[in-house]
Coordinates of C-alpha atoms in Angstrom, one line a residue:
M2 CA -120.1 18.0 -51.6
K3 CA -117.8 19.4 -48.9
K4 CA -116.4 17.0 -46.4
R5 CA -117.1 18.0 -42.8
V6 CA -114.6 17.6 -40.0
A7 CA -115.3 17.9 -36.3
I8 CA -112.4 18.8 -34.0
I9 CA -112.9 18.1 -30.3
G10 CA -110.9 20.6 -28.3
A11 CA -109.3 24.0 -29.0
G12 CA -106.0 23.3 -27.1
P13 CA -102.6 23.0 -28.8
C14 CA -103.7 19.9 -30.8
G15 CA -107.0 21.2 -32.0
L16 CA -105.5 24.6 -32.9
A17 CA -102.7 22.7 -34.8
Q18 CA -105.4 21.0 -36.9
L19 CA -107.2 24.3 -37.6
R20 CA -103.9 25.9 -38.6
A21 CA -103.0 22.9 -40.8
F22 CA -106.1 23.4 -43.0
Q23 CA -105.7 27.2 -43.0
S24 CA -102.1 26.6 -44.2
A25 CA -103.2 24.4 -47.0
V26 CA -105.5 27.1 -48.4
E27 CA -102.8 29.8 -47.7
S28 CA -100.2 27.9 -49.6
G29 CA -102.4 26.9 -52.5
A30 CA -102.3 23.2 -51.7
C31 CA -106.1 23.3 -51.9
T32 CA -108.7 26.0 -52.5
S33 CA -111.2 27.2 -50.0
E34 CA -113.8 25.3 -51.9
Q35 CA -111.8 22.1 -51.7
A36 CA -111.0 22.5 -48.0
P37 CA -113.5 20.7 -45.7
E38 CA -116.0 22.5 -43.5
L39 CA -114.4 22.6 -40.0
V40 CA -116.2 22.8 -36.7
C41 CA -114.2 22.9 -33.5
Y42 CA -115.9 22.3 -30.2
E43 CA -114.4 23.7 -27.0
K44 CA -116.0 23.4 -23.6
Q45 CA -114.0 26.3 -22.1
A46 CA -114.7 30.0 -22.8
D47 CA -111.4 30.5 -24.5
W48 CA -108.8 28.7 -26.6
G49 CA -105.5 27.2 -25.4
G50 CA -106.7 24.1 -23.7
M51 CA -104.4 23.2 -20.7
W52 CA -102.6 26.5 -21.1
N53 CA -105.8 28.4 -20.4
Y54 CA -105.4 28.8 -16.6
T55 CA -108.4 28.6 -14.3
W56 CA -108.6 29.1 -10.6
R57 CA -111.4 26.5 -10.5
T58 CA -111.1 22.9 -9.4
G59 CA -113.6 20.1 -9.4
L60 CA -116.4 21.4 -11.6
D61 CA -116.6 24.5 -13.7
E62 CA -119.3 27.1 -13.8
H63 CA -121.5 24.8 -15.9
G64 CA -121.0 21.8 -13.8
E65 CA -118.5 20.2 -16.2
P66 CA -115.3 18.6 -14.9
V67 CA -112.5 21.3 -14.9
H68 CA -110.2 20.6 -17.8
G69 CA -107.1 22.6 -16.7
S70 CA -104.3 21.3 -14.6
M71 CA -102.2 24.4 -14.8
Y72 CA -101.2 26.3 -11.6
R73 CA -100.1 29.8 -10.8
Y74 CA -96.4 30.5 -11.1
L75 CA -95.9 27.7 -13.5
W76 CA -92.8 28.2 -15.8
S77 CA -91.9 25.9 -18.7
N78 CA -89.9 22.9 -17.4
G79 CA -88.4 22.3 -20.8
P80 CA -86.6 24.6 -23.2
K81 CA -89.0 26.5 -25.4
E82 CA -86.6 25.8 -28.3
C83 CA -87.7 22.2 -28.2
L84 CA -91.4 23.1 -28.8
E85 CA -91.1 26.1 -31.2
F86 CA -93.5 26.1 -34.1
A87 CA -91.6 25.7 -37.3
D88 CA -94.0 28.2 -39.1
Y89 CA -94.2 30.8 -36.3
S90 CA -91.1 31.5 -34.3
F91 CA -90.7 33.2 -30.9
D92 CA -88.8 35.9 -32.7
E93 CA -91.8 36.6 -35.0
H94 CA -94.2 36.7 -32.0
F95 CA -92.2 38.8 -29.5
G96 CA -90.0 40.7 -31.8
R97 CA -86.8 40.0 -29.8
P98 CA -85.1 37.2 -27.9
I99 CA -86.6 36.0 -24.6
G100 CA -85.5 33.4 -22.1
S101 CA -85.5 29.7 -22.7
Y102 CA -88.0 28.9 -19.9
P103 CA -90.9 31.3 -20.1
P104 CA -93.9 31.2 -17.7
R105 CA -97.3 29.8 -18.6
E106 CA -98.8 33.1 -19.6
V107 CA -96.0 33.9 -22.0
L108 CA -96.3 30.6 -23.7
W109 CA -100.1 30.9 -23.9
D110 CA -99.6 34.3 -25.6
Y111 CA -97.3 32.6 -28.1
I112 CA -99.8 29.9 -28.8
K113 CA -102.6 32.5 -29.3
G114 CA -100.4 34.6 -31.6
R115 CA -100.1 32.0 -34.3
V116 CA -103.8 31.2 -34.5
E117 CA -104.8 34.8 -34.3
K118 CA -102.5 35.4 -37.3
A119 CA -104.1 32.5 -39.0
G120 CA -107.6 33.8 -38.3
V121 CA -109.2 30.5 -37.3
R122 CA -111.1 31.6 -34.2
D123 CA -114.4 31.7 -36.1
Y124 CA -114.3 27.9 -36.5
I125 CA -114.5 27.4 -32.8
R126 CA -117.7 27.0 -30.8
F127 CA -116.9 27.9 -27.2
N128 CA -118.7 26.8 -24.1
T129 CA -119.8 23.7 -26.1
V130 CA -119.2 20.3 -24.6
V131 CA -119.3 17.1 -26.7
R132 CA -121.7 14.6 -25.1
S133 CA -121.4 11.7 -27.6
V134 CA -120.0 10.5 -30.9
S135 CA -121.5 7.6 -32.9
F136 CA -120.6 6.2 -36.3
D137 CA -123.0 5.0 -39.0
E138 CA -121.2 2.2 -40.9
V139 CA -123.7 2.4 -43.8
Q140 CA -123.5 6.1 -44.3
E141 CA -119.8 6.2 -43.2
Q142 CA -120.5 9.3 -41.1
F143 CA -120.3 10.4 -37.5
T144 CA -123.0 12.0 -35.5
V145 CA -121.7 14.3 -32.9
T146 CA -124.0 15.5 -30.1
V147 CA -123.1 18.6 -28.1
H148 CA -124.4 20.9 -25.5
D149 CA -124.0 24.6 -25.9
H150 CA -123.9 26.1 -22.4
G151 CA -124.3 29.6 -23.9
S152 CA -127.7 28.8 -25.3
D153 CA -128.4 25.9 -23.0
L154 CA -129.3 23.8 -26.1
T155 CA -128.3 20.3 -27.1
S156 CA -127.9 19.5 -30.8
S157 CA -126.4 16.9 -33.2
E158 CA -124.5 17.3 -36.4
V159 CA -123.1 14.9 -39.0
F160 CA -119.4 14.7 -40.0
D161 CA -117.2 12.7 -42.3
Y162 CA -114.2 12.8 -39.9
V163 CA -113.8 13.4 -36.1
V164 CA -110.5 14.6 -34.7
V165 CA -110.1 13.9 -30.9
A166 CA -107.9 16.7 -29.6
S167 CA -109.1 16.8 -26.0
G168 CA -105.7 15.9 -24.5
H169 CA -104.9 13.4 -21.8
F170 CA -103.8 15.4 -18.8
S171 CA -107.2 16.4 -17.3
T172 CA -108.5 13.2 -15.7
P173 CA -106.4 12.5 -12.7
N174 CA -105.2 9.0 -11.6
V175 CA -106.0 9.1 -7.9
P176 CA -104.6 6.1 -5.9
H177 CA -105.8 5.3 -2.4
F178 CA -103.5 4.9 0.6
P179 CA -104.8 3.6 4.0
G180 CA -105.5 6.4 6.4
F181 CA -106.4 9.0 3.9
E182 CA -110.0 9.0 5.3
S183 CA -108.8 10.3 8.6
F184 CA -105.7 12.2 7.6
A185 CA -105.5 15.4 9.6
G186 CA -104.2 17.5 6.7
R187 CA -105.0 18.2 3.1
V188 CA -104.9 15.5 0.3
L189 CA -105.1 16.7 -3.3
H190 CA -104.1 15.5 -6.8
A191 CA -101.7 17.7 -8.9
H192 CA -104.8 18.4 -11.1
D193 CA -106.2 20.5 -8.3
F194 CA -102.9 22.2 -7.3
R195 CA -103.3 25.9 -8.0
D196 CA -101.1 28.0 -5.7
A197 CA -97.8 27.0 -4.0
L198 CA -98.3 29.9 -1.5
E199 CA -101.0 27.7 0.1
F200 CA -98.2 25.5 1.4
K201 CA -95.9 28.2 2.8
D202 CA -94.5 27.1 6.2
K203 CA -96.0 23.6 5.7
D204 CA -94.5 20.1 5.6
V205 CA -95.4 18.8 2.2
L206 CA -95.4 15.2 1.0
I207 CA -95.2 14.7 -2.8
V208 CA -96.3 11.2 -3.9
G209 CA -94.7 10.4 -7.3
S210 CA -91.4 11.0 -9.1
S211 CA -92.7 12.4 -12.4
Y212 CA -92.2 15.8 -14.0
S213 CA -95.2 17.1 -12.0
A214 CA -93.7 15.8 -8.8
E215 CA -90.5 17.5 -9.6
D216 CA -92.1 20.8 -10.5
I217 CA -94.8 21.1 -7.9
G218 CA -92.2 20.2 -5.2
S219 CA -89.9 22.9 -6.6
Q220 CA -92.8 25.4 -6.6
C221 CA -93.5 24.6 -2.9
Y222 CA -89.9 25.1 -2.1
K223 CA -89.7 28.3 -4.0
Y224 CA -92.7 29.8 -2.2
G225 CA -91.7 28.9 1.3
A226 CA -92.7 25.3 2.2
R227 CA -91.0 24.3 5.5
T228 CA -90.0 20.8 4.3
I229 CA -90.6 18.7 1.2
T230 CA -90.6 14.9 1.1
S231 CA -91.1 13.1 -2.2
S232 CA -92.1 9.5 -2.2
Y233 CA -91.1 7.3 -5.2
R234 CA -92.4 3.9 -6.3
S235 CA -89.4 2.5 -8.2
A236 CA -86.5 5.0 -8.1
P237 CA -85.7 8.4 -6.7
M238 CA -85.5 11.4 -9.0
G239 CA -81.9 11.6 -8.1
Y240 CA -81.3 15.4 -8.3
H241 CA -79.3 17.4 -5.8
W242 CA -82.2 18.7 -3.8
P243 CA -82.1 21.6 -1.2
E244 CA -81.4 20.6 2.4
N245 CA -85.1 20.7 3.4
W246 CA -86.1 18.2 0.6
E247 CA -85.7 14.5 1.1
E248 CA -86.7 11.5 -1.0
K249 CA -88.4 8.5 0.5
P250 CA -89.5 5.1 -0.9
L251 CA -93.1 4.2 -1.4
L252 CA -95.7 5.6 0.9
T253 CA -97.6 2.7 2.6
H254 CA -100.2 4.6 4.8
V255 CA -100.9 7.6 6.9
Q256 CA -102.0 7.8 10.5
G257 CA -103.0 11.0 12.1
N258 CA -100.6 13.5 10.6
R259 CA -97.8 11.0 10.0
A260 CA -96.9 9.4 6.7
F261 CA -95.3 6.0 6.8
F262 CA -92.9 4.6 4.1
V263 CA -92.0 1.1 3.0
D264 CA -88.5 1.5 4.6
G265 CA -90.1 1.8 8.0
T266 CA -89.5 5.5 8.4
S267 CA -92.2 8.1 9.0
K268 CA -92.7 11.8 8.7
A269 CA -95.2 14.3 10.1
V270 CA -96.8 16.2 7.1
D271 CA -99.4 18.9 6.7
A272 CA -100.4 18.1 3.1
V273 CA -100.2 15.2 0.6
I274 CA -100.0 16.1 -3.1
L275 CA -100.6 13.2 -5.4
C276 CA -98.4 13.6 -8.5
T277 CA -99.6 10.2 -9.8
G278 CA -100.4 10.9 -13.4
Y279 CA -103.5 11.0 -15.6
K280 CA -105.8 8.7 -17.4
H281 CA -106.8 8.7 -21.1
H282 CA -110.5 9.4 -20.7
F283 CA -113.0 9.8 -23.5
A284 CA -116.4 9.6 -22.0
F285 CA -118.0 10.9 -25.2
L286 CA -116.8 8.0 -27.3
P287 CA -118.4 4.5 -27.5
E288 CA -116.4 1.5 -26.6
E289 CA -115.6 0.6 -30.2
L290 CA -114.0 4.0 -30.9
R291 CA -112.3 4.6 -27.5
L292 CA -108.5 4.6 -27.2
K293 CA -107.4 2.7 -24.1
T294 CA -103.8 3.2 -23.2
G295 CA -101.4 4.3 -20.5
N296 CA -99.1 7.3 -21.0
R297 CA -96.5 5.8 -23.3
L298 CA -94.5 6.8 -26.4
W299 CA -96.4 4.4 -28.7
P300 CA -100.0 3.6 -28.0
L301 CA -101.4 0.7 -29.9
N302 CA -104.4 0.8 -32.3
L303 CA -103.3 4.2 -33.8
Y304 CA -101.8 4.0 -37.3
K305 CA -99.0 6.6 -37.5
G306 CA -99.9 7.4 -33.9
I307 CA -103.0 9.2 -35.3
F308 CA -105.6 7.0 -37.1
W309 CA -107.9 4.6 -35.2
E310 CA -107.1 1.4 -37.0
A311 CA -110.6 0.0 -36.7
N312 CA -112.0 3.2 -38.3
P313 CA -109.4 5.6 -39.7
R314 CA -111.9 8.4 -40.1
L315 CA -111.5 8.8 -36.3
I316 CA -108.3 10.7 -35.7
Y317 CA -106.4 11.2 -32.4
L318 CA -103.9 13.9 -31.9
G319 CA -101.3 14.2 -29.1
M320 CA -102.1 10.9 -27.3
Q321 CA -98.4 9.9 -26.8
D322 CA -96.2 10.5 -23.8
Q323 CA -94.5 13.7 -24.8
W324 CA -90.9 14.7 -25.2
Y325 CA -91.8 16.8 -28.2
S326 CA -95.1 18.6 -27.9
F327 CA -96.3 21.6 -30.1
N328 CA -94.2 20.6 -33.1
M329 CA -95.3 16.9 -32.8
F330 CA -98.9 18.0 -32.7
D331 CA -98.3 20.1 -35.8
A332 CA -96.6 17.1 -37.6
Q333 CA -99.6 14.9 -36.7
A334 CA -102.2 17.6 -37.8
W335 CA -100.5 18.2 -41.1
Y336 CA -100.4 14.5 -41.8
A337 CA -104.1 14.0 -40.8
R338 CA -105.0 17.0 -43.0
D339 CA -103.3 15.5 -46.1
V340 CA -105.1 12.2 -45.5
I341 CA -108.5 14.0 -45.3
L342 CA -107.6 16.0 -48.4
G343 CA -106.7 12.8 -50.3
C344 CA -103.0 13.7 -50.7
I345 CA -102.0 10.7 -48.7
D346 CA -103.6 7.3 -49.0
L347 CA -103.8 5.0 -46.0
P348 CA -102.9 1.3 -46.4
D349 CA -105.2 -1.6 -45.6
K350 CA -105.8 -2.6 -42.0
A351 CA -103.3 -5.5 -42.0
H352 CA -100.5 -3.1 -43.1
M353 CA -101.5 -0.6 -40.5
E354 CA -101.5 -3.1 -37.7
A355 CA -98.1 -4.6 -38.8
E356 CA -96.5 -1.2 -38.9
N357 CA -98.0 -0.2 -35.6
L358 CA -96.6 -3.4 -33.9
A359 CA -93.2 -2.7 -35.4
W360 CA -93.1 0.7 -33.7
R361 CA -94.4 -0.8 -30.4
R362 CA -91.6 -3.4 -30.5
E363 CA -89.0 -0.7 -30.9
E364 CA -90.5 1.3 -28.2
E365 CA -90.3 -1.6 -25.8
T366 CA -86.5 -1.8 -26.3
L367 CA -86.0 1.8 -25.2
E368 CA -84.1 2.3 -21.9
T369 CA -82.6 5.7 -21.7
A370 CA -84.1 9.2 -22.0
Q371 CA -81.9 9.9 -25.1
Q372 CA -83.3 6.8 -26.8
M373 CA -86.8 7.9 -26.0
F374 CA -86.6 11.4 -27.4
E375 CA -84.7 10.2 -30.4
F376 CA -87.4 7.6 -31.0
Q377 CA -90.1 10.3 -30.9
G378 CA -87.9 12.6 -33.0
E379 CA -87.7 10.0 -35.8
Y380 CA -91.4 9.5 -35.7
I381 CA -91.9 13.2 -36.2
R382 CA -89.3 13.3 -39.0
Q383 CA -91.2 10.7 -40.9
L384 CA -94.5 12.5 -40.5
I385 CA -93.0 15.8 -41.7
G386 CA -91.3 14.1 -44.6
A387 CA -94.7 13.2 -46.1
T388 CA -96.2 16.7 -45.9
D389 CA -95.3 20.4 -46.6
Y390 CA -94.8 21.2 -42.9
P391 CA -91.6 23.3 -42.6
S392 CA -88.6 21.0 -41.8
F393 CA -86.4 21.7 -38.8
D394 CA -83.3 20.1 -37.4
I395 CA -84.7 17.3 -35.2
S396 CA -81.2 16.1 -34.4
Q397 CA -80.3 19.4 -32.9
V398 CA -83.6 19.4 -30.9
N399 CA -82.4 16.1 -29.5
Q400 CA -79.1 17.7 -28.6
T401 CA -81.0 20.4 -26.8
F402 CA -82.9 17.8 -24.9
L403 CA -79.6 16.2 -23.9
K404 CA -78.2 19.5 -22.7
W405 CA -81.4 20.2 -20.7
K406 CA -81.1 16.8 -18.9
K407 CA -77.5 17.6 -18.0
D408 CA -78.4 21.1 -16.8
K409 CA -81.1 19.7 -14.5
Y410 CA -78.8 17.1 -12.9
E411 CA -76.2 19.8 -12.3
D412 CA -78.7 22.3 -10.7
I413 CA -82.3 21.3 -10.4
M414 CA -83.2 24.7 -8.9
G415 CA -81.2 26.8 -11.4
Y416 CA -81.5 25.0 -14.7
R417 CA -84.1 27.4 -15.9
N418 CA -81.5 30.2 -15.9
N419 CA -79.7 28.5 -18.9
C420 CA -80.2 29.6 -22.5
Y421 CA -80.4 27.7 -25.8
R422 CA -80.4 28.6 -29.4
S423 CA -83.5 28.5 -31.6
L424 CA -83.5 25.6 -34.1
I425 CA -85.9 27.7 -36.3
T426 CA -84.2 31.1 -36.4
G427 CA -80.7 30.5 -34.8
T428 CA -81.4 33.2 -32.2
L429 CA -79.8 32.6 -28.8
A430 CA -82.2 33.1 -25.9
T431 CA -81.4 35.8 -23.4
V432 CA -80.8 35.4 -19.7
H433 CA -84.0 36.4 -17.9
H434 CA -83.6 39.5 -15.8
T435 CA -84.4 37.6 -12.6
P436 CA -83.2 34.1 -11.6
W437 CA -86.0 31.6 -11.5
L438 CA -85.9 31.1 -7.7
D439 CA -86.2 34.9 -7.2
A440 CA -88.8 35.5 -9.9
L441 CA -92.0 35.4 -7.9
D442 CA -94.2 37.3 -10.4
D443 CA -94.9 35.2 -13.4
S444 CA -97.1 37.6 -15.3
L445 CA -96.7 38.4 -19.0
E446 CA -96.3 42.1 -18.2
T447 CA -93.5 41.6 -15.7
Y448 CA -91.7 39.0 -17.7
L449 CA -91.6 41.2 -20.8
A450 CA -91.9 44.8 -19.6
S451 CA -89.2 44.6 -17.0
D452 CA -86.7 44.4 -19.9
G453 CA -88.3 47.5 -21.4
F454 CA -90.5 45.4 -23.6
D455 CA -94.1 46.5 -23.1
R456 CA -95.7 45.8 -26.5
L457 CA -97.8 42.6 -26.5
K458 CA -98.2 40.9 -29.8
S459 CA -101.4 39.2 -28.7
A460 CA -104.4 41.2 -27.6
G461 CA -105.4 38.2 -25.5

């Protein structure tokens, strides 16, 4: 009898899992009869997860919490060469070199191109939200209850494995500061940020010093904010910001339209954007199956960073803090696939826990960014070494990360104009036709067609 696998989410992680099983059949590692029956539930109307942009905030058209945190004019803030699929290069998709920092729509087109080629869309049930997951210890099976918004019907199905691929950048962490209730301007979390033009000629306060704080502040600067103030909890970001951008220590409170900081200074602001991170949130899972962690490189209770130790039939993908992204999701998905297919045996719980704690102890010694991405690179290397996922030069990816960090500190507003070499094909990226600060149109058509390239590999 065929095994049944439920995949929750059709973003990069869920699509990686679908591609992993399709690859096994394609390569002859298993036959279509041996492959499990796959059902992927996606609450949005299209695939791509976070990369599937929506103008909506709050609730979607079905009354479900909006998943997406993407905003207009978003460009990659890391080199595409560090996330390139080992089995589907940018060269293959676009047919020629492109820049190292493409905008969101270009990356979304690339993500879609691989799974369109793989032909896995029919496994996905769109507009279908997972309401609950339970596990029967006697039958050793999960019951997954979902609601299909297309038919307005609720139903349940039984599965042997459940893959949680719903991401962890959709439930905002929203702190409170005294005075927000009566603040004269706008307060929003980065999750609800959609268009930097809204803040043109405004004095903007960014709370946080994360990548989202860095990028949303840069977007506001690019699209005409009058001033930007970023408030940090422990340390400033430390870049050479433009003259109208200043860094302040922790925000203490607001009064009227003034923001007050722990150093005793204050600033009049029109808007407060909270770049304060996200929560791992799995409302559909019962307590005994629910991962509880902050955003860190090695969450506990996941063997190999994937398998729920208390019940390894429950699989989590992409739950780590991420230096690597698409290629890490692939490495995890291929490993999970081979466990499900019986190609890899899992050890007993005691062994899983001991190995997990060893990884955590190493993670706790990490101090520098280089140590962190090398740690994650070694993790990926070990996963890939156990499967048939195409190998790639992780040490060179780490070197690209190093160069990226250096470029950012040299020119935070211009680092996206730099080019790197693909670690998959060796192709050197091209300099984009318009410097990032001047590139106000981020559409796929403008990004590609302005260089005389008007053939899209993905029908979208």
